[in-house]
Amino acid sequence: MTETKSQNRVEIKYCRQCRWLLRASWMAQELLTTFSAELGEVALVPGTGGVFEVRVSDELVWSRKERGRFPDIKELKQLVRDRVAPDMDLGHSDS
């Protein structure tokens, strides 16, 4: 049985100086669980200077610097869904 791999890639760039790896890895786990068939990869990319950015297929969908806060997991799932599976129902995350 061969499985087709999705080409959708999510990149979470987090500040290693701020020790945000745990937050980034939790968000990665949530996205991989929710979009198990739609995502081909979720990458954790260490950065510095307070960075926390999320990209979907090279498109910036969240920047802590621009928005002044971290995303709620609900809104992050909606942002990712809108790009990788627009017709997908997220259940309680959509309400």
PDB file of C-alpha atoms in Angstrom:
ATOM      1  CA  MET A   1       0.000   0.000   0.000  1.00  0.00           C
ATOM      2  CA  THR A   2       1.495   3.333  -1.043  1.00  0.00           C
ATOM      3  CA  GLU A   3       0.542   6.560   0.602  1.00  0.00           C
ATOM      4  CA  THR A   4       0.614   9.845  -1.280  1.00  0.00           C
ATOM      5  CA  LYS A   5       2.596  12.408   0.624  1.00  0.00           C
ATOM      6  CA  SER A   6       1.271  15.940   0.825  1.00  0.00           C
ATOM      7  CA  GLN A   7       3.602  18.713  -0.254  1.00  0.00           C
ATOM      8  CA  ASN A   8       2.197  21.198   2.276  1.00  0.00           C
ATOM      9  CA  ARG A   9       4.916  22.345   4.650  1.00  0.00           C
ATOM     10  CA  VAL A  10       4.500  24.306   7.861  1.00  0.00           C
ATOM     11  CA  GLU A  11       7.481  26.047   9.395  1.00  0.00           C
ATOM     12  CA  ILE A  12       7.455  27.348  12.955  1.00  0.00           C
ATOM     13  CA  LYS A  13      10.359  29.648  13.690  1.00  0.00           C
ATOM     14  CA  TYR A  14      10.799  30.198  17.423  1.00  0.00           C
ATOM     15  CA  CYS A  15      13.238  32.091  19.628  1.00  0.00           C
ATOM     16  CA  ARG A  16      15.666  29.669  21.252  1.00  0.00           C
ATOM     17  CA  GLN A  17      16.934  32.420  23.581  1.00  0.00           C
ATOM     18  CA  CYS A  18      13.390  32.862  24.913  1.00  0.00           C
ATOM     19  CA  ARG A  19      13.046  29.073  25.292  1.00  0.00           C
ATOM     20  CA  TRP A  20       9.927  28.850  23.149  1.00  0.00           C
ATOM     21  CA  LEU A  21      10.736  25.376  21.800  1.00  0.00           C
ATOM     22  CA  LEU A  22       8.093  23.729  23.987  1.00  0.00           C
ATOM     23  CA  ARG A  23       5.378  26.103  22.721  1.00  0.00           C
ATOM     24  CA  ALA A  24       6.492  25.596  19.099  1.00  0.00           C
ATOM     25  CA  SER A  25       6.626  21.807  19.410  1.00  0.00           C
ATOM     26  CA  TRP A  26       3.180  21.678  21.054  1.00  0.00           C
ATOM     27  CA  MET A  27       1.730  23.733  18.193  1.00  0.00           C
ATOM     28  CA  ALA A  28       3.484  21.465  15.679  1.00  0.00           C
ATOM     29  CA  GLN A  29       1.964  18.407  17.367  1.00  0.00           C
ATOM     30  CA  GLU A  30      -1.510  19.952  17.282  1.00  0.00           C
ATOM     31  CA  LEU A  31      -1.177  20.791  13.582  1.00  0.00           C
ATOM     32  CA  LEU A  32       0.150  17.329  12.696  1.00  0.00           C
ATOM     33  CA  THR A  33      -2.710  15.697  14.588  1.00  0.00           C
ATOM     34  CA  THR A  34      -5.386  17.892  13.008  1.00  0.00           C
ATOM     35  CA  PHE A  35      -3.975  17.852   9.467  1.00  0.00           C
ATOM     36  CA  SER A  36      -2.432  14.373   9.392  1.00  0.00           C
ATOM     37  CA  ALA A  37      -3.251  13.816   5.696  1.00  0.00           C
ATOM     38  CA  GLU A  38      -2.895  17.417   4.533  1.00  0.00           C
ATOM     39  CA  LEU A  39       0.608  18.191   5.815  1.00  0.00           C
ATOM     40  CA  GLY A  40       3.783  16.645   4.480  1.00  0.00           C
ATOM     41  CA  GLU A  41       6.045  18.278   7.038  1.00  0.00           C
ATOM     42  CA  VAL A  42       6.143  20.554  10.062  1.00  0.00           C
ATOM     43  CA  ALA A  43       9.575  22.041  10.694  1.00  0.00           C
ATOM     44  CA  LEU A  44      10.797  23.678  13.883  1.00  0.00           C
ATOM     45  CA  VAL A  45      13.369  26.347  13.089  1.00  0.00           C
ATOM     46  CA  PRO A  46      15.377  27.921  15.925  1.00  0.00           C
ATOM     47  CA  GLY A  47      15.848  31.675  15.751  1.00  0.00           C
ATOM     48  CA  THR A  48      16.736  34.559  18.044  1.00  0.00           C
ATOM     49  CA  GLY A  49      15.489  37.983  19.022  1.00  0.00           C
ATOM     50  CA  GLY A  50      12.011  37.053  20.202  1.00  0.00           C
ATOM     51  CA  VAL A  51      10.905  35.605  16.861  1.00  0.00           C
ATOM     52  CA  PHE A  52       7.812  33.426  16.620  1.00  0.00           C
ATOM     53  CA  GLU A  53       6.592  33.014  13.044  1.00  0.00           C
ATOM     54  CA  VAL A  54       4.464  30.426  11.302  1.00  0.00           C
ATOM     55  CA  ARG A  55       4.656  29.866   7.557  1.00  0.00           C
ATOM     56  CA  VAL A  56       2.554  27.582   5.389  1.00  0.00           C
ATOM     57  CA  SER A  57       4.287  26.700   2.113  1.00  0.00           C
ATOM     58  CA  ASP A  58       6.527  29.783   2.496  1.00  0.00           C
ATOM     59  CA  GLU A  59       3.576  32.134   3.158  1.00  0.00           C
ATOM     60  CA  LEU A  60       3.797  33.973   6.491  1.00  0.00           C
ATOM     61  CA  VAL A  61       0.526  33.377   8.334  1.00  0.00           C
ATOM     62  CA  TRP A  62       1.543  34.479  11.840  1.00  0.00           C
ATOM     63  CA  SER A  63       4.171  36.825  13.215  1.00  0.00           C
ATOM     64  CA  ARG A  64       4.401  37.527  16.930  1.00  0.00           C
ATOM     65  CA  LYS A  65       6.246  40.743  16.110  1.00  0.00           C
ATOM     66  CA  GLU A  66       3.438  41.999  13.850  1.00  0.00           C
ATOM     67  CA  ARG A  67       0.542  40.906  16.084  1.00  0.00           C
ATOM     68  CA  GLY A  68       2.120  41.449  19.488  1.00  0.00           C
ATOM     69  CA  ARG A  69       1.121  38.030  20.810  1.00  0.00           C
ATOM     70  CA  PHE A  70       1.208  34.294  20.222  1.00  0.00           C
ATOM     71  CA  PRO A  71      -1.608  32.678  18.239  1.00  0.00           C
ATOM     72  CA  ASP A  72      -4.319  30.743  20.018  1.00  0.00           C
ATOM     73  CA  ILE A  73      -4.195  27.176  18.744  1.00  0.00           C
ATOM     74  CA  LYS A  74      -7.760  27.591  17.449  1.00  0.00           C
ATOM     75  CA  GLU A  75      -6.858  30.549  15.234  1.00  0.00           C
ATOM     76  CA  LEU A  76      -3.624  28.908  14.093  1.00  0.00           C
ATOM     77  CA  LYS A  77      -5.538  25.808  12.990  1.00  0.00           C
ATOM     78  CA  GLN A  78      -7.989  28.033  11.097  1.00  0.00           C
ATOM     79  CA  LEU A  79      -5.141  29.868   9.336  1.00  0.00           C
ATOM     80  CA  VAL A  80      -3.482  26.598   8.335  1.00  0.00           C
ATOM     81  CA  ARG A  81      -6.792  24.999   7.300  1.00  0.00           C
ATOM     82  CA  ASP A  82      -7.632  27.973   5.065  1.00  0.00           C
ATOM     83  CA  ARG A  83      -4.447  27.263   3.088  1.00  0.00           C
ATOM     84  CA  VAL A  84      -4.209  23.462   3.034  1.00  0.00           C
ATOM     85  CA  ALA A  85      -7.829  22.217   3.284  1.00  0.00           C
ATOM     86  CA  PRO A  86     -10.321  25.098   2.917  1.00  0.00           C
ATOM     87  CA  ASP A  87     -13.362  22.803   2.998  1.00  0.00           C
ATOM     88  CA  MET A  88     -12.290  20.939   6.154  1.00  0.00           C
ATOM     89  CA  ASP A  89     -14.546  21.247   9.200  1.00  0.00           C
ATOM     90  CA  LEU A  90     -12.524  21.861  12.353  1.00  0.00           C
ATOM     91  CA  GLY A  91     -15.390  21.036  14.690  1.00  0.00           C
ATOM     92  CA  HIS A  92     -15.126  22.960  17.958  1.00  0.00           C
ATOM     93  CA  SER A  93     -12.180  25.002  16.585  1.00  0.00           C
ATOM     94  CA  ASP A  94     -14.522  26.562  14.039  1.00  0.00           C
ATOM     95  CA  SER A  95     -17.030  27.919  16.542  1.00  0.00           C
TER      96      SER A  95
END
